[in-house]
XYZ file of C-alpha atoms in Angstrom:
425
model
C 96.178 103.384 124.260
C 98.615 100.779 125.520
C 100.646 98.307 123.570
C 100.085 94.655 124.349
C 102.925 92.086 124.539
C 100.712 89.092 123.716
C 101.880 86.948 120.810
C 98.356 86.059 119.724
C 94.985 87.449 120.769
C 91.461 86.274 120.103
C 88.354 88.399 119.568
C 84.951 88.046 117.951
C 85.401 91.345 116.073
C 88.569 93.171 115.107
C 88.485 96.832 114.050
C 91.433 98.069 111.979
C 91.907 101.832 112.219
C 91.510 104.125 115.231
C 90.008 107.216 113.657
C 86.535 108.410 114.586
C 84.990 105.726 112.392
C 87.024 102.918 113.928
C 86.396 104.111 117.467
C 82.646 104.355 116.833
C 82.586 100.884 115.232
C 84.485 99.390 118.175
C 82.110 100.995 120.667
C 78.995 99.769 118.892
C 80.464 96.276 118.482
C 81.374 96.010 122.182
C 78.039 97.356 123.312
C 76.331 94.599 121.340
C 78.148 92.049 123.527
C 81.015 91.078 121.210
C 84.595 90.795 122.403
C 86.265 93.535 120.366
C 89.864 94.533 119.623
C 90.856 97.761 117.908
C 94.190 97.993 116.067
C 95.709 101.413 115.351
C 98.988 101.713 113.454
C 100.065 104.994 115.064
C 100.798 105.693 118.707
C 97.542 107.649 119.202
C 93.927 107.231 118.200
C 91.982 109.847 116.252
C 93.513 109.920 112.792
C 92.521 113.097 110.988
C 90.340 114.119 113.952
C 93.335 114.606 116.259
C 93.915 118.140 117.565
C 97.116 119.821 118.804
C 97.286 122.501 121.486
C 100.080 125.051 120.910
C 100.402 128.069 123.232
C 96.759 127.691 124.211
C 95.486 127.525 120.620
C 93.680 124.357 119.519
C 94.663 123.312 115.993
C 92.403 120.796 114.308
C 93.728 119.094 111.155
C 92.221 121.755 108.931
C 88.778 123.381 109.153
C 86.230 120.921 110.480
C 82.591 121.376 111.406
C 79.476 119.338 112.172
C 76.242 119.973 110.299
C 73.562 120.928 112.811
C 71.029 118.674 111.063
C 73.570 116.102 109.898
C 73.850 112.403 110.624
C 76.973 112.738 112.777
C 75.560 115.001 115.465
C 72.518 112.753 115.949
C 74.773 109.669 115.944
C 77.030 111.106 118.634
C 74.041 111.897 120.805
C 72.858 108.291 120.553
C 76.306 107.086 121.630
C 76.401 109.452 124.590
C 79.089 111.720 123.152
C 78.671 115.325 124.238
C 79.475 117.825 121.477
C 79.932 121.323 122.950
C 80.129 124.326 120.686
C 78.079 126.986 119.017
C 76.267 127.358 115.673
C 78.217 129.433 113.194
C 76.521 132.799 112.631
C 76.273 134.608 109.295
C 76.628 138.202 110.508
C 80.333 138.365 109.675
C 80.140 136.353 106.429
C 81.402 137.830 103.149
C 82.233 136.663 99.627
C 84.741 137.850 97.048
C 84.138 137.917 93.294
C 86.017 139.793 90.549
C 88.143 141.524 93.158
C 85.284 142.909 95.254
C 84.375 141.792 98.773
C 80.642 141.845 99.471
C 78.308 140.535 102.151
C 77.263 136.917 101.684
C 73.494 136.871 100.938
C 72.370 135.291 104.192
C 69.514 137.226 105.777
C 67.627 140.294 104.558
C 70.161 143.007 105.401
C 73.142 141.001 104.121
C 71.288 140.220 100.897
C 70.797 143.934 100.261
C 74.571 144.404 100.670
C 75.554 141.324 98.643
C 75.936 143.132 95.308
C 73.305 140.926 93.687
C 70.669 142.560 91.452
C 66.999 141.501 91.681
C 67.326 139.293 88.574
C 70.396 137.598 90.023
C 68.638 136.968 93.348
C 65.671 135.469 91.503
C 67.982 133.203 89.476
C 69.780 132.069 92.648
C 66.488 131.335 94.397
C 65.223 129.403 91.364
C 68.351 127.211 91.292
C 68.022 126.497 95.036
C 64.378 125.609 94.472
C 65.460 122.731 92.225
C 67.874 121.168 94.751
C 65.298 118.991 96.499
C 64.398 117.157 93.293
C 68.039 116.918 92.211
C 69.104 115.484 95.588
C 66.971 112.350 95.125
C 67.597 111.944 91.380
C 70.580 110.247 89.780
C 72.271 113.202 88.069
C 74.824 111.777 85.627
C 76.700 115.068 85.381
C 78.965 117.180 87.503
C 77.909 120.050 89.721
C 79.759 122.438 87.396
C 77.709 121.248 84.398
C 74.463 121.572 86.371
C 75.339 125.114 87.530
C 76.049 126.233 83.953
C 72.759 124.735 82.829
C 70.719 126.432 85.559
C 72.214 129.918 85.760
C 73.120 132.520 83.130
C 74.647 135.255 85.263
C 78.317 135.140 86.299
C 77.709 136.204 89.918
C 75.104 133.495 90.400
C 77.362 130.855 88.868
C 80.242 131.946 91.079
C 78.084 131.854 94.206
C 76.655 128.414 93.434
C 80.104 126.988 92.637
C 81.562 128.548 95.807
C 78.774 127.132 97.953
C 79.173 123.711 96.312
C 82.881 123.729 97.200
C 82.181 125.018 100.698
C 79.689 122.248 101.547
C 81.777 119.391 100.136
C 85.428 120.593 100.308
C 85.647 119.276 96.724
C 85.834 120.635 93.220
C 82.496 121.247 91.528
C 83.888 119.940 88.246
C 84.470 116.443 89.607
C 81.536 115.982 92.010
C 78.207 114.394 91.166
C 75.437 116.999 91.359
C 73.011 114.837 93.378
C 75.542 114.529 96.190
C 76.299 118.260 96.047
C 72.556 119.077 96.172
C 72.169 117.001 99.358
C 75.059 118.860 100.961
C 73.737 122.270 99.944
C 70.349 121.459 101.468
C 72.020 120.186 104.621
C 74.140 123.315 104.863
C 71.040 125.469 105.083
C 70.559 124.131 108.602
C 73.943 125.524 109.630
C 77.153 124.103 111.059
C 78.736 123.925 114.479
C 82.378 124.256 115.545
C 83.542 122.191 118.524
C 84.845 123.557 121.850
C 88.281 122.118 122.521
C 88.612 120.797 118.986
C 87.743 117.423 117.557
C 90.130 115.777 119.960
C 87.350 116.139 122.560
C 85.197 113.783 120.484
C 88.077 111.308 120.044
C 88.739 111.212 123.782
C 85.076 110.649 124.648
C 84.805 107.784 122.133
C 87.930 106.198 123.597
C 86.598 106.412 127.160
C 83.212 105.024 126.198
C 84.776 102.186 124.169
C 87.151 101.261 127.009
C 84.229 101.228 129.429
C 82.377 98.887 127.040
C 85.312 96.473 127.074
C 87.162 97.296 123.851
C 90.811 96.269 123.922
C 93.007 98.907 122.253
C 96.326 98.220 120.546
C 98.452 101.174 119.474
C 101.480 100.939 117.142
C 99.765 97.856 115.730
C 100.070 98.045 111.944
C 98.410 95.170 110.087
C 100.663 93.573 107.491
C 98.553 90.729 106.143
C 95.293 88.819 106.443
C 94.902 85.044 106.241
C 91.786 82.865 106.269
C 91.726 79.719 108.406
C 88.310 78.121 107.936
C 85.802 80.655 109.282
C 88.506 82.449 111.266
C 90.642 85.328 110.088
C 94.201 85.802 111.297
C 95.808 89.237 111.110
C 99.597 89.425 111.195
C 100.951 92.621 112.751
C 104.203 94.398 111.990
C 105.473 93.772 115.542
C 105.184 90.000 115.109
C 101.978 89.591 117.071
C 98.790 88.065 115.632
C 95.085 88.517 116.162
C 92.509 85.885 115.267
C 88.876 86.861 114.835
C 85.583 85.922 113.218
C 84.763 89.302 111.751
C 86.767 92.366 110.711
C 85.837 95.979 110.070
C 88.426 97.912 108.080
C 88.040 101.588 109.065
C 90.889 102.719 106.812
C 91.225 104.333 103.328
C 90.625 102.084 100.308
C 94.325 101.837 99.442
C 95.114 100.538 102.930
C 92.137 98.170 102.880
C 93.256 96.811 99.509
C 96.827 96.283 100.739
C 95.659 94.381 103.818
C 93.118 92.154 102.075
C 94.699 91.788 98.628
C 91.121 92.132 97.380
C 90.920 92.697 93.649
C 87.611 94.542 94.062
C 89.134 96.938 96.578
C 92.323 97.294 94.552
C 90.418 98.258 91.397
C 88.297 100.736 93.349
C 91.300 102.329 95.056
C 93.079 102.728 91.712
C 90.091 104.493 90.165
C 89.116 106.594 93.195
C 89.484 110.363 93.087
C 90.343 111.614 96.615
C 89.386 115.092 97.770
C 92.443 117.049 98.897
C 93.011 120.643 100.021
C 95.723 123.001 101.183
C 95.182 124.576 104.583
C 96.891 127.457 106.374
C 96.083 127.637 110.090
C 96.720 130.986 111.728
C 96.764 131.768 115.468
C 96.534 135.484 116.323
C 96.921 137.316 119.609
C 94.033 139.543 118.460
C 91.652 139.550 115.485
C 92.254 142.863 113.639
C 88.728 143.169 112.172
C 86.335 141.516 114.630
C 83.296 142.033 112.372
C 84.735 139.768 109.638
C 84.624 136.091 110.554
C 84.137 134.307 107.215
C 85.118 134.802 103.567
C 84.205 132.661 100.568
C 86.733 133.754 97.966
C 85.341 132.776 94.576
C 88.292 134.329 92.721
C 90.927 132.225 94.478
C 88.704 129.155 94.962
C 89.457 129.445 98.691
C 87.841 130.411 101.936
C 88.725 131.378 105.478
C 86.838 131.095 108.724
C 87.553 132.394 112.234
C 86.674 129.207 114.135
C 87.441 130.750 117.536
C 84.564 133.189 117.075
C 82.156 130.291 117.601
C 84.084 127.745 119.704
C 86.640 127.735 122.502
C 89.832 127.237 120.507
C 92.030 130.190 121.527
C 93.191 132.008 124.689
C 91.176 134.991 125.890
C 91.262 137.713 123.233
C 93.037 135.468 120.675
C 91.781 134.118 117.348
C 92.214 130.853 115.424
C 91.689 131.108 111.645
C 91.574 128.297 109.087
C 92.289 129.214 105.466
C 91.668 126.568 102.824
C 92.345 126.266 99.085
C 90.386 123.590 97.225
C 92.006 120.959 94.996
C 95.728 121.845 95.030
C 96.516 119.264 92.379
C 99.824 120.326 90.819
C 103.365 121.054 91.985
C 103.088 124.536 90.464
C 100.049 125.207 92.635
C 101.884 124.080 95.768
C 104.647 126.655 95.230
C 102.149 129.511 95.291
C 99.522 128.215 97.700
C 100.742 129.689 100.958
C 101.407 133.184 99.546
C 97.975 133.095 97.903
C 96.254 132.232 101.191
C 98.284 134.878 103.017
C 97.254 137.444 100.404
C 93.600 136.562 101.067
C 94.229 137.232 104.768
C 95.906 140.556 103.914
C 92.736 141.703 102.181
C 90.224 140.357 104.668
C 92.117 140.828 107.961
C 94.646 143.620 107.301
C 97.223 143.816 110.105
C 97.081 140.101 110.913
C 100.860 139.684 110.489
C 101.525 142.005 113.462
C 99.298 139.788 115.645
C 100.714 136.435 114.500
C 101.375 133.947 117.321
C 101.505 130.638 115.456
C 101.119 129.378 111.880
C 100.862 125.920 110.372
C 100.685 125.060 106.662
C 99.275 121.769 105.395
C 99.883 121.858 101.607
C 98.210 118.536 100.755
C 95.613 117.627 103.353
C 93.357 114.578 102.868
C 89.673 115.503 103.108
C 87.911 112.453 101.658
C 89.183 109.150 100.318
C 86.909 109.186 97.254
C 84.756 111.895 95.720
C 81.403 110.744 94.284
C 81.750 111.712 90.630
C 79.392 111.155 87.679
C 81.564 108.272 86.423
C 83.034 107.283 89.783
C 80.487 105.762 92.165
C 81.554 105.037 95.701
C 82.286 101.495 96.920
C 79.079 99.409 96.691
C 78.281 98.628 100.327
C 80.226 97.608 103.405
C 80.471 93.829 102.848
C 83.198 92.202 100.730
C 81.569 89.341 98.843
C 84.923 87.677 98.122
C 85.938 87.807 101.808
C 83.047 86.652 104.041
C 83.171 88.317 107.450
C 85.268 91.278 106.283
C 83.621 94.704 106.090
C 84.724 98.211 105.190
C 83.588 101.621 106.401
C 84.536 105.171 105.512
C 83.396 108.206 103.547
C 84.199 106.226 100.393
C 81.555 103.560 101.029
C 78.178 104.032 99.324
C 75.858 106.206 101.375
C 73.544 109.194 101.051
C 76.047 111.172 103.143
C 79.463 112.757 102.595
C 82.461 113.529 104.839
C 82.090 112.472 108.508
C 78.355 111.862 107.978
C 79.387 109.304 105.339
C 81.938 107.706 107.667
C 79.464 107.244 110.518
C 76.538 106.103 108.393
C 78.801 103.401 106.920
C 79.841 102.450 110.488
C 76.180 101.898 111.332
C 75.798 99.765 108.170
C 78.850 97.701 109.126
C 77.822 96.953 112.686
C 74.341 96.020 111.518
C 75.900 93.687 108.937
C 77.956 91.984 111.648
C 74.776 90.734 113.304
C 73.253 89.560 110.023
C 76.432 87.701 109.092
C 76.674 86.025 112.529
C 73.058 84.814 112.329
C 73.678 83.381 108.835
C 76.868 81.533 109.868
């Protein structure tokens, strides 16, 4: 991305935010024939999807995967984005409960080694059998409440809660059960890790958008927004300005509220409950126990996954592991988070410290701008009624999808709304 020296630019559509959502919105806008500018406040595009390569290891910003049957993978294919990688297998998957590590019940053999009794397996299957109906209903209760109401046995409750956290990255006590049910059903189709990291997706979107005519501006932080008739003027921190007919804000709700001074956005941002996590990324010269590639730790409310077992993310013979702790919401937690995640590694991959090549700790990583809770609906649609021609997209905008699927489905809504708004003008 190059920085322009123009004092004022003109475009039909201006995209604010250069993450995957903003890049996808800019590409779709330009392909529809609109002159499009994308403004990104940092020096590089990608946002949370950026990857770093250190000593041949590819570090994503925490553990990230695409659902094989999810909206995002189909969306990328329609755009012409190639997503190389491999489905994540379940052969090396384990779970920990009450201090014991057992096989995760995925497949016949693993189920026999899972530590679940026949009555517990029946109860788990019965709960899963209710997910389809729950996914389309409006469940005015949390996933934790639903789990307690639909399982009596402690192992089953622990498994269901662990799987709810795993599929959403959130806390089952604060998430609406209908949204969790949709994710659990989606997760049954499996996930895929990405060769070369998520940066490969960012770079493809940038190339495609540039080829479609999108003008990129890096280091272009938006300070304010002003209406002039049917035109919007954005003032940038470097003194430049951009005038446009329509705007898509592909930024978190707090940033969107600050730019627009919208009371609706401000109220939503104040009430939103973001999903956050702590992540320890570990690069090893060799994986000590090659047969163990995944652990869902129900005791520590954490998990780890050897991403390099299913995607090209490490040098030959090396391993890249992501360890994540859900909802690190207090200072006291933060002081113990890294040792806790390292202790989980000690148990699951003994000897990992001797093989350590690189480590990175992210104690307070942003996963989602707003969790869909029973009393906290997401933002009602992409259009801002009080600001005609201004739209928002992100995982916090109302959709049947979460995480990146939610981002990209809201992008599709936004770009469709651009055409409707232009025809009505």
